[in-house]
Coordinates of C-alpha atoms (C1' of nucleotides) in Angstrom, one line a residue:
Chain A
M159 CA 26.6 20.7 8.8
T160 CA 28.9 22.4 11.0
K161 CA 30.2 19.0 13.6
K162 CA 28.6 20.8 16.1
E163 CA 25.1 21.2 14.2
I164 CA 25.6 17.3 13.5
Q165 CA 25.4 16.1 17.2
K166 CA 22.6 18.3 17.5
L167 CA 20.6 15.9 15.1
I168 CA 21.6 12.9 16.3
R169 CA 20.4 13.6 19.4
T170 CA 17.6 14.6 17.8
L171 CA 16.7 11.4 16.3
E172 CA 17.6 9.7 19.3
T173 CA 15.2 11.0 21.8
Y174 CA 12.5 11.6 18.5
C175 CA 13.1 7.1 19.1
G176 CA 12.5 7.4 22.2
D177 CA 9.8 9.1 22.4
K178 CA 7.6 7.2 19.5
G179 CA 9.2 3.7 20.6
L180 CA 11.8 3.8 17.6
R181 CA 14.9 2.3 17.4
Y182 CA 17.8 4.2 17.9
T183 CA 20.7 1.9 15.7
P184 CA 24.4 2.2 14.6
P185 CA 22.9 2.1 11.5
R186 CA 20.1 4.9 11.3
R187 CA 22.8 6.5 13.8
I188 CA 25.7 6.5 11.1
T189 CA 23.3 7.4 8.3
L190 CA 22.4 10.4 9.0
E191 CA 26.0 11.6 10.2
V192 CA 27.0 10.9 6.3
I193 CA 24.3 12.9 5.0
A194 CA 24.4 15.1 6.9
A195 CA 28.4 15.7 7.3
S196 CA 27.9 16.2 3.5
K197 CA 28.9 19.3 1.7
R198 CA 26.6 18.4 -1.4
P199 CA 24.0 15.8 -2.3
I200 CA 24.8 12.2 -1.6
G201 CA 24.4 8.9 -3.0
A202 CA 23.3 5.6 -1.6
Y203 CA 26.7 3.9 -2.3
D204 CA 28.8 6.8 -1.2
V205 CA 26.8 6.9 2.1
I206 CA 28.1 2.8 2.0
E207 CA 31.7 3.9 0.9
E208 CA 32.0 6.5 4.5
M209 CA 30.1 4.0 6.9
G210 CA 32.9 1.4 5.2
K211 CA 35.2 4.1 7.2
V212 CA 33.6 3.8 10.3
T213 CA 32.4 0.5 10.9
D214 CA 32.0 -3.0 8.5
K215 CA 31.2 -2.1 5.3
P216 CA 27.4 -2.3 5.1
K217 CA 25.5 -3.8 2.3
P218 CA 23.2 -2.4 0.3
T219 CA 19.8 -3.1 1.9
T220 CA 21.9 -2.2 5.3
V221 CA 21.6 1.5 4.0
Y222 CA 18.8 1.9 1.8
R223 CA 16.9 0.6 5.4
A224 CA 18.4 3.8 7.3
I225 CA 17.2 5.5 4.7
E226 CA 13.9 4.7 4.2
F227 CA 14.0 5.2 7.9
L228 CA 15.3 8.3 7.7
Q229 CA 13.2 9.8 4.9
E230 CA 9.2 9.1 6.7
H231 CA 10.8 10.4 9.0
G232 CA 11.9 13.4 8.2
F233 CA 15.3 13.3 8.8
I234 CA 16.7 13.5 5.3
H235 CA 15.2 14.0 1.9
K236 CA 16.2 12.9 -1.4
I237 CA 17.6 14.3 -4.8
E238 CA 15.3 13.0 -7.3
S239 CA 16.8 14.8 -10.2
L240 CA 19.9 13.4 -9.5
S241 CA 19.4 10.2 -6.7
A242 CA 21.4 11.3 -4.2
F243 CA 20.3 12.6 -0.4
V244 CA 20.1 15.9 2.1
A245 CA 20.2 16.3 5.9
C246 CA 16.6 18.0 6.2
H247 CA 17.6 21.1 7.6
A248 CA 13.8 22.3 8.1
G249 CA 14.1 21.1 12.2
H250 CA 10.6 19.6 11.4
N251 CA 8.9 17.2 9.9
H252 CA 6.7 18.6 7.0
E253 CA 5.3 17.7 3.8
G254 CA 6.4 19.2 0.8
S255 CA 10.4 20.3 0.2
Q256 CA 11.7 22.8 -1.8
F257 CA 15.7 22.5 -3.6
I258 CA 17.6 25.6 -5.0
V259 CA 20.6 22.7 -7.1
C260 CA 23.5 24.3 -9.3
N261 CA 24.3 22.2 -11.6
D262 CA 27.9 23.0 -12.4
C263 CA 29.1 22.6 -7.9
G264 CA 26.5 20.1 -7.1
T265 CA 25.4 22.3 -3.7
V266 CA 21.9 22.6 -3.0
E267 CA 20.3 24.8 -0.6
E268 CA 16.5 24.2 0.9
V269 CA 14.0 26.7 0.9
H270 CA 10.9 25.2 2.8
L271 CA 7.7 27.3 1.8
C272 CA 5.3 25.7 4.6
H273 CA 2.5 26.1 1.4
L274 CA 1.6 24.6 -1.7
P275 CA 2.1 27.5 -3.7
K276 CA -1.6 28.5 -4.6
D277 CA -2.1 28.3 -7.6
L278 CA -1.4 24.0 -7.6
Q279 CA -3.2 23.4 -4.4
K280 CA -5.8 25.1 -6.2
K281 CA -6.4 22.3 -9.2
V282 CA -5.5 19.9 -6.2
D283 CA -8.4 21.3 -4.5
N284 CA -10.5 21.1 -8.5
T285 CA -9.0 17.7 -7.9
G286 CA -10.4 16.0 -5.6
F287 CA -7.1 14.6 -5.6
K288 CA -5.6 13.5 -1.2
M289 CA -1.6 15.3 -1.4
A290 CA 0.2 13.4 0.5
H291 CA 3.8 15.0 0.0
W292 CA 5.2 17.4 -2.3
N293 CA 8.5 18.4 -3.8
T294 CA 10.0 21.1 -5.9
E295 CA 13.7 21.4 -7.3
I296 CA 15.3 24.0 -9.6
H297 CA 17.9 23.4 -11.8
G298 CA 20.3 25.6 -12.5
T299 CA 23.5 27.8 -11.9
C300 CA 24.1 29.6 -8.7
Q301 CA 25.9 33.0 -8.2
Q302 CA 29.1 31.5 -7.6
C303 CA 30.0 29.6 -10.7
Q304 CA 28.4 31.8 -12.9
A305 CA 31.7 33.8 -11.9
Chain B
M307 CA -3.8 10.9 -25.9
T308 CA -5.4 9.5 -28.7
K309 CA -4.0 8.0 -31.4
K310 CA -4.8 10.9 -33.7
E311 CA -3.5 13.7 -29.8
I312 CA -0.6 11.2 -30.8
Q313 CA -0.2 11.4 -35.3
K314 CA -0.7 15.3 -34.3
L315 CA 2.2 15.4 -31.9
I316 CA 4.1 13.2 -34.5
R317 CA 3.9 15.8 -37.3
T318 CA 4.9 18.1 -34.5
L319 CA 8.1 16.7 -34.0
E320 CA 8.5 15.6 -37.6
T321 CA 8.0 19.9 -38.5
Y322 CA 9.9 21.3 -35.7
C323 CA 12.5 19.2 -36.8
G324 CA 12.9 20.6 -40.4
D325 CA 12.5 23.6 -39.1
K326 CA 15.4 23.7 -36.9
G327 CA 17.7 21.2 -39.2
L328 CA 17.2 18.2 -36.7
R329 CA 16.9 14.9 -38.1
Y330 CA 12.6 13.2 -37.8
T331 CA 14.5 9.8 -37.3
P332 CA 12.8 6.0 -36.1
P333 CA 13.9 6.0 -32.9
R334 CA 13.4 9.5 -32.0
R335 CA 9.6 9.0 -33.5
I336 CA 9.4 5.6 -32.6
T337 CA 10.3 6.7 -28.5
L338 CA 8.2 9.6 -28.7
E339 CA 5.1 7.2 -29.2
V340 CA 5.5 5.1 -27.5
I341 CA 5.4 7.7 -24.8
A342 CA 2.5 9.8 -26.2
A343 CA 0.9 6.6 -26.3
S344 CA 1.2 4.5 -23.0
K345 CA -1.3 6.3 -19.9
R346 CA 0.6 5.9 -17.4
P347 CA 4.5 7.4 -17.1
I348 CA 6.4 4.2 -18.6
G349 CA 10.3 3.9 -17.9
A350 CA 12.6 3.9 -20.6
Y351 CA 13.3 -0.2 -20.5
D352 CA 9.4 -0.6 -21.0
V353 CA 10.0 1.4 -24.1
I354 CA 12.6 -0.8 -25.5
E355 CA 9.7 -3.7 -25.5
E356 CA 7.5 -1.8 -27.1
M357 CA 9.7 -0.6 -29.4
G358 CA 10.2 -4.2 -30.4
K359 CA 7.5 -5.1 -31.3
V360 CA 7.6 -2.8 -34.5
T361 CA 11.3 -2.4 -35.1
D362 CA 14.2 -4.5 -33.5
K363 CA 14.3 -4.9 -29.9
P364 CA 16.9 -1.7 -29.4
K365 CA 19.6 -1.2 -27.3
P366 CA 18.9 1.2 -24.0
T367 CA 21.9 3.8 -25.9
T368 CA 19.3 4.3 -28.9
V369 CA 16.5 4.9 -26.2
Y370 CA 17.9 7.3 -23.7
R371 CA 19.7 9.1 -26.7
A372 CA 16.5 9.3 -28.0
I373 CA 14.7 10.1 -24.6
E374 CA 17.2 13.0 -24.6
F375 CA 16.7 14.3 -27.6
L376 CA 13.1 14.3 -26.2
Q377 CA 13.8 15.8 -23.2
E378 CA 16.0 18.2 -24.5
H379 CA 13.4 19.8 -26.9
G380 CA 10.1 20.1 -24.8
F381 CA 8.2 16.5 -25.5
I382 CA 8.5 14.4 -22.9
H383 CA 9.2 15.4 -19.3
K384 CA 10.5 12.4 -16.7
I385 CA 9.0 12.0 -14.2
E386 CA 11.6 12.0 -11.8
S387 CA 10.3 10.2 -8.8
L388 CA 8.8 7.4 -11.2
S389 CA 12.4 7.1 -13.1
A390 CA 9.2 6.9 -15.8
F391 CA 8.4 9.5 -18.9
V392 CA 5.6 10.8 -20.3
A393 CA 4.4 13.0 -23.6
C394 CA 4.4 16.5 -22.5
H395 CA 1.1 18.1 -22.6
A396 CA 1.8 21.7 -23.1
G397 CA 2.1 21.9 -27.0
H398 CA 5.3 24.6 -26.6
N399 CA 8.8 24.0 -24.6
H400 CA 8.7 25.6 -21.0
E401 CA 11.2 26.1 -18.2
G402 CA 8.8 24.6 -15.3
S403 CA 7.0 21.5 -15.2
Q404 CA 4.5 20.0 -12.6
F405 CA 2.7 16.8 -12.4
I406 CA 0.0 16.0 -10.2
V407 CA 0.8 12.2 -9.1
C408 CA -1.8 9.4 -7.9
N409 CA 0.5 7.4 -5.6
D410 CA -2.2 3.9 -5.9
C411 CA -2.9 4.0 -9.8
G412 CA 0.2 5.5 -11.1
T413 CA -1.7 8.3 -12.9
V414 CA -0.4 11.6 -13.4
E415 CA -1.9 15.0 -14.5
E416 CA 0.5 17.6 -15.8
V417 CA -0.8 21.3 -14.7
H418 CA 1.5 23.3 -16.2
L419 CA 2.0 26.8 -14.9
C420 CA 4.2 29.2 -17.0
H421 CA 5.9 30.6 -14.0
L422 CA 8.1 29.8 -11.0
P423 CA 5.9 30.6 -7.7
K424 CA 6.1 33.9 -6.2
D425 CA 8.0 32.7 -2.9
L426 CA 9.8 30.8 -5.0
Q427 CA 10.8 33.2 -7.3
K428 CA 12.3 35.4 -4.8
K429 CA 14.3 33.3 -3.2
V430 CA 16.4 32.7 -6.1
D431 CA 16.4 35.1 -7.2
N432 CA 17.6 36.6 -3.6
T433 CA 20.7 34.1 -4.2
G434 CA 21.5 35.1 -7.6
F435 CA 21.3 31.9 -9.0
K436 CA 19.8 31.7 -12.9
M437 CA 17.5 29.2 -13.0
A438 CA 17.6 27.0 -16.1
H439 CA 14.5 24.6 -15.4
W440 CA 12.6 23.7 -12.4
N441 CA 10.3 20.7 -11.7
T442 CA 7.3 20.1 -9.1
E443 CA 6.3 16.5 -8.1
I444 CA 2.7 16.6 -6.0
H445 CA 2.5 13.1 -4.5
G446 CA -1.2 11.8 -2.9
T447 CA -4.2 9.9 -4.1
C448 CA -6.4 10.7 -6.9
Q449 CA -10.2 10.5 -6.5
Q450 CA -11.2 7.4 -7.8
C451 CA -8.5 6.1 -5.6
Q452 CA -9.8 7.5 -2.7
A453 CA -13.4 5.6 -3.6
Chain C
dA676 C1' 33.8 13.2 -54.5
dA677 C1' 35.4 15.3 -49.7
dT678 C1' 34.1 16.8 -46.2
dA679 C1' 32.2 18.2 -41.5
dT680 C1' 28.4 16.9 -38.4
dA681 C1' 24.7 14.5 -37.1
dA682 C1' 22.5 10.7 -35.6
dT683 C1' 22.4 5.5 -35.1
dG684 C1' 25.2 0.3 -33.7
dT685 C1' 27.1 -2.4 -31.4
dT686 C1' 29.6 -4.4 -26.5
dA687 C1' 30.0 -3.4 -22.5
dT688 C1' 29.3 -1.7 -17.5
dA689 C1' 28.4 1.6 -14.0
dT690 C1' 25.1 2.4 -10.9
dT691 C1' 20.7 2.8 -8.2
dG692 C1' 17.7 0.4 -5.8
dT693 C1' 14.9 -4.2 -4.5
dT694 C1' 13.6 -9.2 -3.0
dA695 C1' 13.3 -13.2 0.0
dC696 C1' 14.5 -15.2 3.8
dA697 C1' 17.7 -15.6 8.2
dT698 C1' 19.3 -14.0 12.2
dA699 C1' 19.0 -10.8 16.8
dC700 C1' 17.1 -7.7 20.0
dT701 C1' 13.1 -5.5 23.0
dC702 C1' 9.6 -5.5 25.4
dA703 C1' 5.7 -7.0 27.4
dA704 C1' 2.6 -11.3 28.5
dG705 C1' 1.6 -15.0 31.2
Chain D
dC731 C1' 12.5 -15.9 33.3
dT732 C1' 10.0 -17.7 28.8
dT733 C1' 7.8 -16.9 25.1
dG734 C1' 5.5 -14.3 21.6
dA735 C1' 5.3 -10.9 19.1
dG736 C1' 7.1 -7.1 16.3
dT737 C1' 10.3 -4.2 14.9
dA738 C1' 15.1 -4.1 13.0
dT739 C1' 19.1 -6.1 11.0
dG740 C1' 22.8 -10.1 8.1
dT741 C1' 23.1 -11.9 4.4
dA742 C1' 23.3 -13.3 -0.8
dA743 C1' 21.1 -12.7 -5.0
dC744 C1' 19.4 -10.2 -8.3
dA745 C1' 16.6 -6.3 -10.9
dA746 C1' 16.4 -1.9 -12.9
dT747 C1' 18.0 1.8 -14.5
dA748 C1' 21.8 4.8 -16.9
dT749 C1' 26.1 5.5 -19.8
dA750 C1' 31.0 5.3 -21.9
dA751 C1' 33.8 3.4 -25.2
dC752 C1' 34.2 3.4 -30.3
dA753 C1' 33.4 1.9 -34.8
dT754 C1' 29.8 3.0 -38.2
dT755 C1' 25.9 5.3 -41.0
dA756 C1' 23.6 9.2 -42.9
dT757 C1' 22.6 14.0 -44.6
dA758 C1' 23.7 18.6 -46.6
dT759 C1' 27.9 21.4 -48.1
dT760 C1' 31.1 22.3 -50.5

DNA sequence: AATATAATGTTATATTGTTACATACTCAAG
DNA sequence: CTTGAGTATGTAACAATATAACATTATATT
């Protein structure tokens, strides 16, 4: 994300917290800034390192709590297969996430379909399952890395 | 899986290794047995514990190597969001996996679509991405646990 | 037997994530 | 203005997951 986009995202967080009666605090703000500024998915301990450059180096707990908060409220997503985090690019809360991950360079593209593909939806419906959220991660080699 | 199904799966592994010039070894066999026998996804360290009941308790490396082998050859899958493993239920190698995971009881159902849903396929094609594999994990509450 | 390859054994360590309990901040009711 | 409830952070210890590095053993082929 560009610096401008990050600033906008941070303002969105501030507004969101105000509206919901949640607190807009330094750990939450800085964690989001760091994740949004990263070109690739960033691990929690790398967030700690980055945060250490602008404040006292935080304890894991601090960052994990901020991450949990930001995830719950849709500002970031976890790429499970990498144990790493990216800023949400969709601009609104959604129950499904989809990522295309290059195994070579590690870059990730968020796809963002609004609905679970219907073959899967059918299966979910048939079994009486009540879906909370879903995630798809597609691995392979991006165009650049094939050259 | 039932004991019979496990036995059959183990024979499949043995045959597969024979055909491919790979080795059918105790760590590989026992790791697959343990994972297949588990009602739910089982973590690597629980595999170590279980394996310890039938042989000398193995080191993590031993089990992680067996897991890697079994994954590469399609006998097991990792549920990334749980850091845990399940036996493949599809009976053949496939590039995509889909799981429906109950957040309450932890049971997992493997869906097994043969193809990436077309909205995603389209996106992949458009970006010139060369897909290696893909994985979908659907979380929520199963019918039983809703009662 | 000599060699190459595949696989395991062993030790140590790196990485990721959580628990438990104390302290501080914010807001609203008395 | 203060007390109480709820929200959030600070701190220390630790648990869970995963990998690296190097030695040894097994298997098949020549």
